PDB file of N, CA and C in Angstrom:
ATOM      1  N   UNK Z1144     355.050 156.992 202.278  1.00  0.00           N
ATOM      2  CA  UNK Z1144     353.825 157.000 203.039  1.00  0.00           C
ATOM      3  C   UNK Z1144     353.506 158.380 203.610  1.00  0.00           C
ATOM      4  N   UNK Z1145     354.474 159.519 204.084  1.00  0.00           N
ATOM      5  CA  UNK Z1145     354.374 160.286 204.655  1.00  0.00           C
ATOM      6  C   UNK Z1145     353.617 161.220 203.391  1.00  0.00           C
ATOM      7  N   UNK Z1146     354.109 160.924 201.868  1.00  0.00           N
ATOM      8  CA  UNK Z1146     352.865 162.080 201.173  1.00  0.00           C
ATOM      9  C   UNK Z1146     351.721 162.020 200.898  1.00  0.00           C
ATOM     10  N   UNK Z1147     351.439 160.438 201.608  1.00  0.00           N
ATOM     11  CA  UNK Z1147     349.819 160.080 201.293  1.00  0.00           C
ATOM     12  C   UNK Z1147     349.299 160.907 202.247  1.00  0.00           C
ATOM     13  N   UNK Z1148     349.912 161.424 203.205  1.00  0.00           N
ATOM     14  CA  UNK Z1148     349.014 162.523 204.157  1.00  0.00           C
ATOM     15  C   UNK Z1148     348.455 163.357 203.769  1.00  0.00           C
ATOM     16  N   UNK Z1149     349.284 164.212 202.495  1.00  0.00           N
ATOM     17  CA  UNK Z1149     349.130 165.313 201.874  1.00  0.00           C
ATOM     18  C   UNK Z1149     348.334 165.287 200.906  1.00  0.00           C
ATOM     19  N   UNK Z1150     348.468 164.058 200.190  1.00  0.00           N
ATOM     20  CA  UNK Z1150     347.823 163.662 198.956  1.00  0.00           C
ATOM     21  C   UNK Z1150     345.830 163.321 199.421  1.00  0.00           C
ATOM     22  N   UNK Z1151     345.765 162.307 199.944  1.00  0.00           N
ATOM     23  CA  UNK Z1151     344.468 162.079 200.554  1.00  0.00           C
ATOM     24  C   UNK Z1151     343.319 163.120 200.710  1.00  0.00           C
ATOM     25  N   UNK Z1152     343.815 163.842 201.584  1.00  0.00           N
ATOM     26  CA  UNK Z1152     342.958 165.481 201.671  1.00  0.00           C
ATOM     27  C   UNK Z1152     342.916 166.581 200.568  1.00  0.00           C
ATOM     28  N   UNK Z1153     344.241 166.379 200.121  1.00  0.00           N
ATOM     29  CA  UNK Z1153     344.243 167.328 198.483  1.00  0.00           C
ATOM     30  C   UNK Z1153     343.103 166.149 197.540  1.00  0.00           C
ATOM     31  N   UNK Z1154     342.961 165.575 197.727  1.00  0.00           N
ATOM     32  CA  UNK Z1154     342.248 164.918 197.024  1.00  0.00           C
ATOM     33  C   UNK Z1154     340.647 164.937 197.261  1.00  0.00           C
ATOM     34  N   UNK Z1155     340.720 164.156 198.293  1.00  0.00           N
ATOM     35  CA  UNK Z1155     339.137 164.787 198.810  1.00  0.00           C
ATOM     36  C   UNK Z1155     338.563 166.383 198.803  1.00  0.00           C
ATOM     37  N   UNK Z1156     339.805 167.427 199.143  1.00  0.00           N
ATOM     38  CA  UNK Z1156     339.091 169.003 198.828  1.00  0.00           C
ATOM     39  C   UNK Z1156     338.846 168.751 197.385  1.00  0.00           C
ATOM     40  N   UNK Z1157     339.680 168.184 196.467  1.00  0.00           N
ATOM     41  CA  UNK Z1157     339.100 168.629 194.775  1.00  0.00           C
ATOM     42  C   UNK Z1157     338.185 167.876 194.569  1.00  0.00           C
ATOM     43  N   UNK Z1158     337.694 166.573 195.101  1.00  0.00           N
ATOM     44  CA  UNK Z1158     336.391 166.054 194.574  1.00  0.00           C
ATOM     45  C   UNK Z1158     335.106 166.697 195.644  1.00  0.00           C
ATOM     46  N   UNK Z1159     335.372 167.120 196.978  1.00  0.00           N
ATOM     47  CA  UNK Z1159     334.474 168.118 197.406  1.00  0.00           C
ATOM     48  C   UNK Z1159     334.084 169.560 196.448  1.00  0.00           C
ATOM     49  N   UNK Z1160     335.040 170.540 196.139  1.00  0.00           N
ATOM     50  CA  UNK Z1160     335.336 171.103 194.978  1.00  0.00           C
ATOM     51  C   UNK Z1160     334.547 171.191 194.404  1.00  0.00           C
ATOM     52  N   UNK Z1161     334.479 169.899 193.086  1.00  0.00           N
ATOM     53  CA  UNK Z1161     333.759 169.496 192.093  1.00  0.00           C
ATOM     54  C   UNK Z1161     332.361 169.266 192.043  1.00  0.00           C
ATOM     55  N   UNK Z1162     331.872 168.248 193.180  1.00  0.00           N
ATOM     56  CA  UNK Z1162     330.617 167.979 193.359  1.00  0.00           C
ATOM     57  C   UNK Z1162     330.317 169.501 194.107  1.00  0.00           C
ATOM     58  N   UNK Z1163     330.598 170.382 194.507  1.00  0.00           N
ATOM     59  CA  UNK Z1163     329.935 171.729 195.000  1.00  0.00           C
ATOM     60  C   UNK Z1163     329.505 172.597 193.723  1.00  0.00           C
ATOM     61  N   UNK Z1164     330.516 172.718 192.969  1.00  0.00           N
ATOM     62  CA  UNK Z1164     330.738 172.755 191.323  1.00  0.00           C
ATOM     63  C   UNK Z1164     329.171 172.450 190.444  1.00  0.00           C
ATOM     64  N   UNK Z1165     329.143 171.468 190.785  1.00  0.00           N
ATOM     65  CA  UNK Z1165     327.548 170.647 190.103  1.00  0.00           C
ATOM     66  C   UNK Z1165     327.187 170.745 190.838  1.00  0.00           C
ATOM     67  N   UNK Z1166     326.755 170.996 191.880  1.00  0.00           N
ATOM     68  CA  UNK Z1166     325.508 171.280 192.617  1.00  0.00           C
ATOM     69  C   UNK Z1166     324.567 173.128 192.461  1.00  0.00           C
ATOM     70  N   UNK Z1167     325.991 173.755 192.599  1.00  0.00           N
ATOM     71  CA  UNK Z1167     325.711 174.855 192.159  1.00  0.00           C
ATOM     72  C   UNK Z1167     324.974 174.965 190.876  1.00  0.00           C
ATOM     73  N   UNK Z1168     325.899 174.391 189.712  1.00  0.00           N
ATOM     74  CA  UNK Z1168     325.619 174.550 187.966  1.00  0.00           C
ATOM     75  C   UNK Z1168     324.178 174.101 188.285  1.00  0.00           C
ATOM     76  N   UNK Z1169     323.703 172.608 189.002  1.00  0.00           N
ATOM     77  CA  UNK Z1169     322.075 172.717 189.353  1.00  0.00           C
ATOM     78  C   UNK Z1169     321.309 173.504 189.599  1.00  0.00           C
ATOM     79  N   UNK Z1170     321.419 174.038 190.839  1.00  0.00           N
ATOM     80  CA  UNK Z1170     320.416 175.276 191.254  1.00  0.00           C
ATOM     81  C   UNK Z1170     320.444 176.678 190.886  1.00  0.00           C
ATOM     82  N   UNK Z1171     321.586 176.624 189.722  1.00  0.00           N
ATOM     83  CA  UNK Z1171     321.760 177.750 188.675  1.00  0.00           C
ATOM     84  C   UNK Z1171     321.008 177.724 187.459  1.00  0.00           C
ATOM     85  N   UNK Z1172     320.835 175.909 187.113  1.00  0.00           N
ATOM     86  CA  UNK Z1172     320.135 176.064 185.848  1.00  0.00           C
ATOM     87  C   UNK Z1172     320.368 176.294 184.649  1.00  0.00           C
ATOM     88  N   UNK Z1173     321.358 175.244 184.851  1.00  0.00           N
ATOM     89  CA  UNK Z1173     322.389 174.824 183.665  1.00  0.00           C
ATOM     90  C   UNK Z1173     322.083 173.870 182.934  1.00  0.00           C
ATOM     91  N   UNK Z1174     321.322 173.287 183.232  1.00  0.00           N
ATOM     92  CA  UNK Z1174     320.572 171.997 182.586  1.00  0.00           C
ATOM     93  C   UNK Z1174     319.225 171.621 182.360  1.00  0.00           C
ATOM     94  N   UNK Z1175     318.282 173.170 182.450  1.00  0.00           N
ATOM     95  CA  UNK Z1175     316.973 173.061 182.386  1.00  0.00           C
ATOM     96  C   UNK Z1175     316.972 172.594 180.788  1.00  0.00           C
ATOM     97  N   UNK Z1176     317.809 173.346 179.789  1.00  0.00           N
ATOM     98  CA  UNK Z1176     316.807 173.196 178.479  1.00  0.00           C
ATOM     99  C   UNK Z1176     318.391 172.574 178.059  1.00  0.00           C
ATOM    100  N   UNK Z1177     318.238 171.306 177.982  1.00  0.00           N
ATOM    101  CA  UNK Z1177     319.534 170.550 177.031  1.00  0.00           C
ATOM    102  C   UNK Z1177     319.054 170.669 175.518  1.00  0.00           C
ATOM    103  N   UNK Z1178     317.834 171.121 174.608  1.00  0.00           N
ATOM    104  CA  UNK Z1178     317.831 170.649 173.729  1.00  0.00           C
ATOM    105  C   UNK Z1178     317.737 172.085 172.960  1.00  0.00           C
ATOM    106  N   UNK Z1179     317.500 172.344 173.382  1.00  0.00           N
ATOM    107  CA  UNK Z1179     317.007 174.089 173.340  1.00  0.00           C
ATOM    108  C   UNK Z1179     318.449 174.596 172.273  1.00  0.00           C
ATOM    109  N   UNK Z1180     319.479 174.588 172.673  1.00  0.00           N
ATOM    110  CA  UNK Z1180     320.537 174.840 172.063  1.00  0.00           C
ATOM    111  C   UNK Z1180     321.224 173.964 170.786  1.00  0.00           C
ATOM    112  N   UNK Z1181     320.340 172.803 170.680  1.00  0.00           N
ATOM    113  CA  UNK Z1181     320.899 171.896 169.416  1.00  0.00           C
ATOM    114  C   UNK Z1181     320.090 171.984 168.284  1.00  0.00           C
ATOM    115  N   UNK Z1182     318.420 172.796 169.180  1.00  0.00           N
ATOM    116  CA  UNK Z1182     317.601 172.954 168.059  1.00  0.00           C
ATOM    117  C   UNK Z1182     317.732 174.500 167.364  1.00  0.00           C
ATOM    118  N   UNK Z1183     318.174 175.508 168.392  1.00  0.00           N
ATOM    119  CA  UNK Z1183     318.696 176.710 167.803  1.00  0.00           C
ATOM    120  C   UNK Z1183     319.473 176.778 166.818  1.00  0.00           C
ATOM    121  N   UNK Z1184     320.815 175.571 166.286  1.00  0.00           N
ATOM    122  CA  UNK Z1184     321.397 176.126 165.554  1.00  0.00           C
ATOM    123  C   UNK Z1184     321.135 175.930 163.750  1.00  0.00           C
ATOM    124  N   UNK Z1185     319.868 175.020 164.191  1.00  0.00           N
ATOM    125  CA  UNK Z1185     319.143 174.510 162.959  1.00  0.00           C
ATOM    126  C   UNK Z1185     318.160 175.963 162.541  1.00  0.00           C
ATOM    127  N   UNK Z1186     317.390 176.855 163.352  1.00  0.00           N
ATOM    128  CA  UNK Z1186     316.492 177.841 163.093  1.00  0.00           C
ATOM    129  C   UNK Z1186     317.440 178.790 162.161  1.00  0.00           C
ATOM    130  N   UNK Z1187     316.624 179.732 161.277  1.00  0.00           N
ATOM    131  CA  UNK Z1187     317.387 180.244 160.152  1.00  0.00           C
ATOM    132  C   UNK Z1187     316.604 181.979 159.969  1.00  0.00           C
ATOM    133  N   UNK Z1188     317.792 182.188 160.755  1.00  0.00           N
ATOM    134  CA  UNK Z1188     316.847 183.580 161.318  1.00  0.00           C
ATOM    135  C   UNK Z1188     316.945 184.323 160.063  1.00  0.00           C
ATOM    136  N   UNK Z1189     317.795 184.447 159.225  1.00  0.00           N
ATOM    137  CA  UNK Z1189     318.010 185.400 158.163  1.00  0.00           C
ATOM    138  C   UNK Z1189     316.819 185.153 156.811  1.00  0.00           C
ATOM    139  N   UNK Z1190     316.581 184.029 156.944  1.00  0.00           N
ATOM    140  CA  UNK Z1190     314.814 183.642 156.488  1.00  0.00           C
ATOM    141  C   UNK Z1190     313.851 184.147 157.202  1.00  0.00           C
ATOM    142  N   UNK Z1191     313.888 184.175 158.515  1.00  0.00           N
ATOM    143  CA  UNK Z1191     312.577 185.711 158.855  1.00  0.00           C
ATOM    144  C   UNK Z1191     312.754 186.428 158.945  1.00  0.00           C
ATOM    145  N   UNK Z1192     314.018 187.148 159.020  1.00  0.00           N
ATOM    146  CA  UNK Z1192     314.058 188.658 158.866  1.00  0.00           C
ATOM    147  C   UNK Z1192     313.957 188.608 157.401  1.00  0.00           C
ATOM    148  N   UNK Z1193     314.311 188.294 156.231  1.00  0.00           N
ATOM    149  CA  UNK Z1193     313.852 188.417 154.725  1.00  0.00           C
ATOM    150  C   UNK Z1193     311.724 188.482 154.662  1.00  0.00           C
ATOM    151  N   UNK Z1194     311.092 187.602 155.332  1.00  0.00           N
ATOM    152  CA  UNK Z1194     310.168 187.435 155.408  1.00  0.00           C
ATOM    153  C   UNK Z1194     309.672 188.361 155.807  1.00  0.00           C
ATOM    154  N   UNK Z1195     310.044 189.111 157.071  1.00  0.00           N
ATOM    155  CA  UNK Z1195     309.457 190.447 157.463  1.00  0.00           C
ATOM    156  C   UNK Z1195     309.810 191.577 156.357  1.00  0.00           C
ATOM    157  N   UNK Z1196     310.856 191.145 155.960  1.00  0.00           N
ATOM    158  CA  UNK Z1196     311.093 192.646 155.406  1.00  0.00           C
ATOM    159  C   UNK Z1196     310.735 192.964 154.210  1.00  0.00           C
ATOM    160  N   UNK Z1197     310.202 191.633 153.429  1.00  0.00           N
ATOM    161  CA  UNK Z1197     309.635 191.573 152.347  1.00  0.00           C
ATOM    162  C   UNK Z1197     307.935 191.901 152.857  1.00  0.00           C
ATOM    163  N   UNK Z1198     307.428 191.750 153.775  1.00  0.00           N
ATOM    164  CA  UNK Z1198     306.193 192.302 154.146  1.00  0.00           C
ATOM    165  C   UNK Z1198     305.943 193.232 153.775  1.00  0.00           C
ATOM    166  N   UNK Z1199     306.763 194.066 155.241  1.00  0.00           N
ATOM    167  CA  UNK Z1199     307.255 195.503 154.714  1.00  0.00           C
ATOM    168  C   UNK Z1199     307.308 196.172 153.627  1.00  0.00           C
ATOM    169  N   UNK Z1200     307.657 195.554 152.699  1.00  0.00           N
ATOM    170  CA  UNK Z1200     308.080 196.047 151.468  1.00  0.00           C
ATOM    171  C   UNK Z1200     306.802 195.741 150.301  1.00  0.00           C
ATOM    172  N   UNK Z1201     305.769 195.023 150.315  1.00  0.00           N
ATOM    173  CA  UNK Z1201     304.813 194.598 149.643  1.00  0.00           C
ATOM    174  C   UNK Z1201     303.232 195.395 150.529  1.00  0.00           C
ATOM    175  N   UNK Z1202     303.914 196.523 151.402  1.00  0.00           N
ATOM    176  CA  UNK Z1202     302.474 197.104 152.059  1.00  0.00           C
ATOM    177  C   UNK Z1202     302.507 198.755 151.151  1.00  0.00           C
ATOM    178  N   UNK Z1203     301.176 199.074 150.565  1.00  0.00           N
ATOM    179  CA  UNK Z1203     300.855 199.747 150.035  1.00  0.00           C
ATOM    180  C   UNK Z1203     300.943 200.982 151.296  1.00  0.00           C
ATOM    181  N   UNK Z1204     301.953 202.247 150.971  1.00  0.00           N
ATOM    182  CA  UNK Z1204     301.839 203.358 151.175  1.00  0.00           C
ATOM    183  C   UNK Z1204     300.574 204.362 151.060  1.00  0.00           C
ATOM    184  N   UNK Z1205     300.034 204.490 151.964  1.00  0.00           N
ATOM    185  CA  UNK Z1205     298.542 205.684 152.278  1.00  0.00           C
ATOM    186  C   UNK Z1205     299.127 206.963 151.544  1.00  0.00           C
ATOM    187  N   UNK Z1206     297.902 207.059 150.529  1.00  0.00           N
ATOM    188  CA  UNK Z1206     298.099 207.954 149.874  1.00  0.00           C
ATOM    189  C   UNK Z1206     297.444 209.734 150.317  1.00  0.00           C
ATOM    190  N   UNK Z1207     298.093 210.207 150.409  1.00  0.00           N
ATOM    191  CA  UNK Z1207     297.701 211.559 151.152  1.00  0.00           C
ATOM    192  C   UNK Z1207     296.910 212.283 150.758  1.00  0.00           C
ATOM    193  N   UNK Z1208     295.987 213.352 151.201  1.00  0.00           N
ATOM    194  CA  UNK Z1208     295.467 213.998 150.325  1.00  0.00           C
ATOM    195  C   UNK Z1208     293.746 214.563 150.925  1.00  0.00           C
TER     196      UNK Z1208
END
């Protein structure tokens, strides 16, 4: 019984802790865009940089003179 003294309050500081933990990650803004990151890994960037650079590459050079 005497380590439930110890135990009780070690316990309550880590779930105080935790919920301070998430409260913070809240008003930090950790959870504005949940989807944002599942739809990023589908985008295929190396298809628009080809796209630009094939632009690039199909623009007629000004001829000098």
């Amino acid at each position: 019984m005497e380590l439930m003294v110890f135990l009780i309050p070690a316990a309550l500081f880590l779930a105080l802790l935790g919920l301070g933990g998430f409260f913070w990650s809240l008003s930090a803004g950790q959870y504005d865009d949940l989807d944002g990151a599942a739809h990023r890994i589908l985008i295929d960037d190396d298809e628009e940089e080809g796209k630009a650079s094939s632009a690039l590459q199909n623009e007629t050079p000004p001829i000098p003179g």
